[in-house]
XYZ file of N, CA and C in Angstrom:
294
model
N -16.194 3.230 6.337
C -17.049 2.701 7.711
C -16.081 2.996 8.714
N -16.559 4.284 9.545
C -16.370 4.582 10.563
C -16.518 4.230 12.176
N -16.279 3.918 12.727
C -16.213 2.891 13.716
C -16.126 3.895 15.199
N -17.478 4.102 15.838
C -17.347 4.917 17.239
C -16.718 4.529 18.333
N -15.994 5.536 18.220
C -14.947 5.417 19.244
C -13.983 4.924 19.345
N -13.867 4.842 18.522
C -11.683 4.016 17.555
C -10.502 4.748 17.948
N -10.294 4.425 19.280
C -8.649 5.008 19.380
C -7.476 4.305 18.681
N -6.927 4.998 18.074
C -6.044 4.760 17.568
C -4.818 5.032 18.272
N -3.542 4.766 18.437
C -1.997 5.432 18.694
C -1.135 4.304 18.103
N 0.335 5.436 18.350
C 1.666 5.290 17.704
C 2.034 4.619 18.693
N 2.856 4.138 18.285
C 4.478 3.493 19.417
C 5.585 3.366 18.574
N 6.444 4.322 19.076
C 7.990 4.570 18.419
C 8.748 3.637 19.383
N 9.177 3.088 18.472
C 10.568 2.312 19.225
C 11.553 2.887 18.192
N 12.695 2.601 18.416
C 14.341 3.533 17.287
C 13.881 3.209 16.533
N 13.773 2.073 15.761
C 14.075 1.917 14.417
C 12.728 0.869 13.837
N 11.642 0.854 14.634
C 10.294 0.716 13.893
C 9.501 0.771 15.330
N 8.188 0.274 15.289
C 7.064 1.204 15.579
C 4.982 -0.010 14.995
N 4.840 0.718 16.006
C 3.553 -0.087 15.459
C 2.178 1.313 15.853
N 0.803 1.450 14.812
C -0.400 1.831 15.385
C -1.118 0.481 15.564
N -1.815 1.017 17.125
C -2.438 0.060 17.725
C -4.367 0.720 17.627
N -5.124 -0.156 17.095
C -6.629 0.474 16.727
C -6.979 -0.462 17.815
N -7.733 0.138 19.303
C -8.250 0.148 20.147
C -10.160 0.056 20.336
N -10.861 -0.769 20.059
C -12.656 -0.394 19.617
C -13.260 -0.530 21.318
N -13.662 0.156 21.071
C -14.915 0.102 22.576
C -15.335 -1.060 23.150
N -14.830 -1.558 24.026
C -16.104 -2.689 24.403
C -14.935 -4.106 23.708
N -13.934 -3.726 24.087
C -13.063 -4.906 23.613
C -11.485 -5.268 23.845
N -11.183 -6.091 24.235
C -9.695 -5.662 24.882
C -9.269 -6.326 23.312
N -8.915 -6.865 22.161
C -8.529 -7.099 20.832
C -8.403 -5.542 20.848
N -6.767 -5.750 19.967
C -6.154 -4.826 19.763
C -5.774 -5.146 18.231
N -6.349 -3.918 17.428
C -5.562 -3.903 15.766
C -4.278 -3.533 15.783
N -3.349 -3.930 15.174
C -2.105 -3.493 14.321
C -1.335 -3.418 13.270
N -0.847 -2.575 13.191
C -0.219 -2.131 11.833
C 1.923 -1.935 12.371
N 2.800 -2.758 11.914
C 3.550 -2.784 12.368
C 4.268 -2.153 10.606
N 5.429 -1.553 12.097
C 6.976 -1.068 10.640
C 7.916 -0.998 10.829
N 8.903 -0.813 10.336
C 10.218 -0.780 10.661
C 10.940 0.900 9.321
N 11.504 1.887 10.302
C 12.371 2.349 9.101
C 13.289 1.466 8.391
N 13.546 2.622 7.492
C 14.224 2.849 6.311
C 14.614 3.675 5.340
N 15.252 4.234 6.031
C 15.951 5.684 5.728
C 14.709 6.820 5.772
N 14.463 7.335 5.028
C 13.381 8.038 4.900
C 11.534 7.847 5.306
N 11.801 6.621 5.119
C 10.133 5.934 4.517
C 10.257 5.376 5.841
N 9.044 4.122 5.884
C 8.672 3.445 7.051
C 8.228 1.949 6.485
N 8.607 1.441 6.366
C 7.582 -0.221 5.544
C 7.045 -0.734 6.411
N 5.659 -0.517 5.942
C 4.765 -1.050 6.251
C 4.478 -2.310 6.229
N 4.800 -2.728 7.091
C 5.060 -4.732 7.244
C 4.186 -5.802 7.874
N 3.140 -5.808 8.566
C 2.152 -6.024 9.023
C 0.678 -5.756 8.929
N -0.341 -5.514 8.858
C -1.432 -5.098 9.313
C -2.515 -6.412 10.230
N -2.625 -6.590 11.317
C -2.828 -7.435 12.297
C -4.428 -6.875 12.291
N -5.372 -8.076 12.202
C -6.926 -7.483 13.260
C -7.576 -8.718 13.730
N -7.887 -9.261 14.912
C -8.360 -10.231 15.850
C -9.654 -10.010 14.933
N -10.188 -11.676 14.720
C -11.274 -11.585 14.436
C -12.535 -10.774 14.873
N -12.553 -10.780 16.289
C -13.273 -10.159 17.136
C -13.440 -8.929 16.569
N -12.975 -8.110 16.751
C -12.857 -6.518 16.067
C -13.023 -6.548 14.666
N -13.003 -7.639 13.650
C -13.100 -7.417 12.270
C -13.753 -7.212 11.239
N -13.467 -6.744 10.124
C -14.720 -6.751 9.559
C -15.430 -5.710 9.787
N -14.716 -4.354 10.149
C -15.425 -2.731 10.927
C -14.722 -1.896 9.754
N -13.404 -1.923 9.583
C -12.851 -1.136 8.894
C -11.696 -0.487 9.772
N -11.335 -1.456 11.339
C -10.847 -1.113 11.354
C -9.004 -0.886 10.922
N -8.730 -1.707 10.026
C -7.191 -2.134 8.792
C -7.208 -0.574 8.527
N -8.358 -0.607 7.643
C -8.686 0.579 7.295
C -8.033 1.729 7.528
N -8.648 1.778 8.899
C -8.393 3.045 9.992
C -6.615 3.055 10.016
N -6.084 2.086 10.439
C -4.866 1.669 10.727
C -4.284 2.803 9.329
N -4.267 2.094 8.512
C -3.089 2.679 7.237
C -3.543 4.279 7.239
N -5.084 4.391 7.271
C -5.031 6.015 7.556
C -4.122 6.650 8.056
N -3.891 5.874 9.701
C -3.414 6.633 10.103
C -1.606 6.710 10.151
N -1.330 6.197 9.434
C -0.090 6.262 8.679
C 0.345 6.954 7.849
N -1.164 7.043 6.823
C -1.119 8.061 5.624
C -1.003 9.103 6.461
N -2.112 9.926 7.108
C -1.955 10.988 7.880
C -0.484 11.558 8.303
N 0.091 10.245 9.085
C 1.110 11.145 9.627
C 2.178 11.210 9.004
N 2.365 10.392 7.662
C 3.015 10.585 6.659
C 3.400 11.586 5.636
N 1.913 12.465 5.589
C 1.564 13.289 4.805
C 2.426 15.044 5.976
N 1.675 14.077 7.123
C 1.950 15.585 8.573
C 4.009 15.855 8.268
N 4.102 14.221 8.389
C 5.607 14.320 9.077
C 7.060 14.269 8.138
N 6.057 13.743 6.353
C 7.455 14.043 5.709
C 7.714 12.589 5.429
N 7.537 11.969 5.596
C 7.790 10.429 5.259
C 7.366 9.947 4.037
N 7.651 8.789 3.557
C 7.220 7.580 2.917
C 7.261 6.597 3.063
N 5.891 5.664 2.318
C 6.134 4.034 2.746
C 5.791 3.253 1.763
N 6.572 1.973 2.140
C 6.773 1.538 1.755
C 6.235 0.351 1.891
N 5.041 0.025 0.897
C 3.684 -1.279 1.299
C 4.079 -2.533 1.048
N 4.571 -2.668 2.310
C 5.190 -4.771 1.950
C 4.118 -5.305 2.414
N 3.120 -5.088 3.011
C 1.953 -5.449 3.607
C 1.201 -5.779 2.552
N 0.402 -7.417 2.298
C -0.479 -7.083 1.196
C -2.183 -5.759 1.028
N -2.001 -6.085 2.346
C -3.840 -5.111 2.555
C -3.087 -3.605 2.356
N -2.265 -3.164 2.842
C -1.493 -2.034 2.976
C -1.106 -1.136 1.304
N -0.609 -2.326 0.673
C -0.606 -2.623 -1.019
C -2.266 -2.071 -1.647
N -2.917 -2.945 -1.104
C -4.433 -3.174 -1.695
C -4.878 -1.433 -1.258
N -4.824 -1.560 -0.061
C -4.965 0.139 -0.028
C -4.672 0.943 -0.789
N -3.466 1.398 -1.050
C -2.478 1.959 -1.703
C -2.859 2.003 -3.412
N -3.369 0.897 -3.959
C -3.943 0.762 -4.846
C -5.490 1.518 -5.367
N -6.133 1.519 -4.090
C -7.833 2.307 -3.828
C -7.873 3.379 -4.208
N -6.289 3.788 -3.379
C -5.938 5.523 -3.094
C -5.062 6.073 -3.616
N -5.002 6.050 -4.840
C -4.075 6.792 -5.990
C -3.420 7.634 -5.372
N -4.658 9.291 -4.433
C -4.131 10.200 -4.305
C -3.152 10.298 -3.191
N -2.957 9.020 -2.951
C -1.763 8.303 -1.978
C -0.156 8.214 -3.218
N -0.224 7.876 -3.906
C 0.875 8.255 -4.794
C 1.844 8.568 -4.522
N 2.100 9.708 -3.906
C 3.352 10.817 -3.917
C 4.246 9.818 -2.276
N 2.698 9.296 -1.662
C 3.427 8.995 -0.399
C 4.579 7.405 -0.319
N 4.103 6.815 -1.789
C 5.004 5.668 -1.751
C 6.357 5.485 -1.923
N 6.599 5.222 -0.916
C 8.335 5.096 -1.467
C 8.983 3.867 -2.674
């Protein structure tokens, strides 16, 4: 399910980062946190406040990370149970699993 006006931004630090999801009309921010491990990113946590939950925000965050992995050439360690569940739902992502 697509959320009209959903904006996802990436915030990189030296060894870690986050994807942030901004839903129009809300100050709540969904987050997917990760850390670098070699040529991989370990997806640690997906956090979506209840105010914006149930609309596909978490799925959109994971999809953004997968898109970046495809375009930038890194792999993903799905440590977060939600990210792991998304990998199981998308066997076409198998080549991105570290």
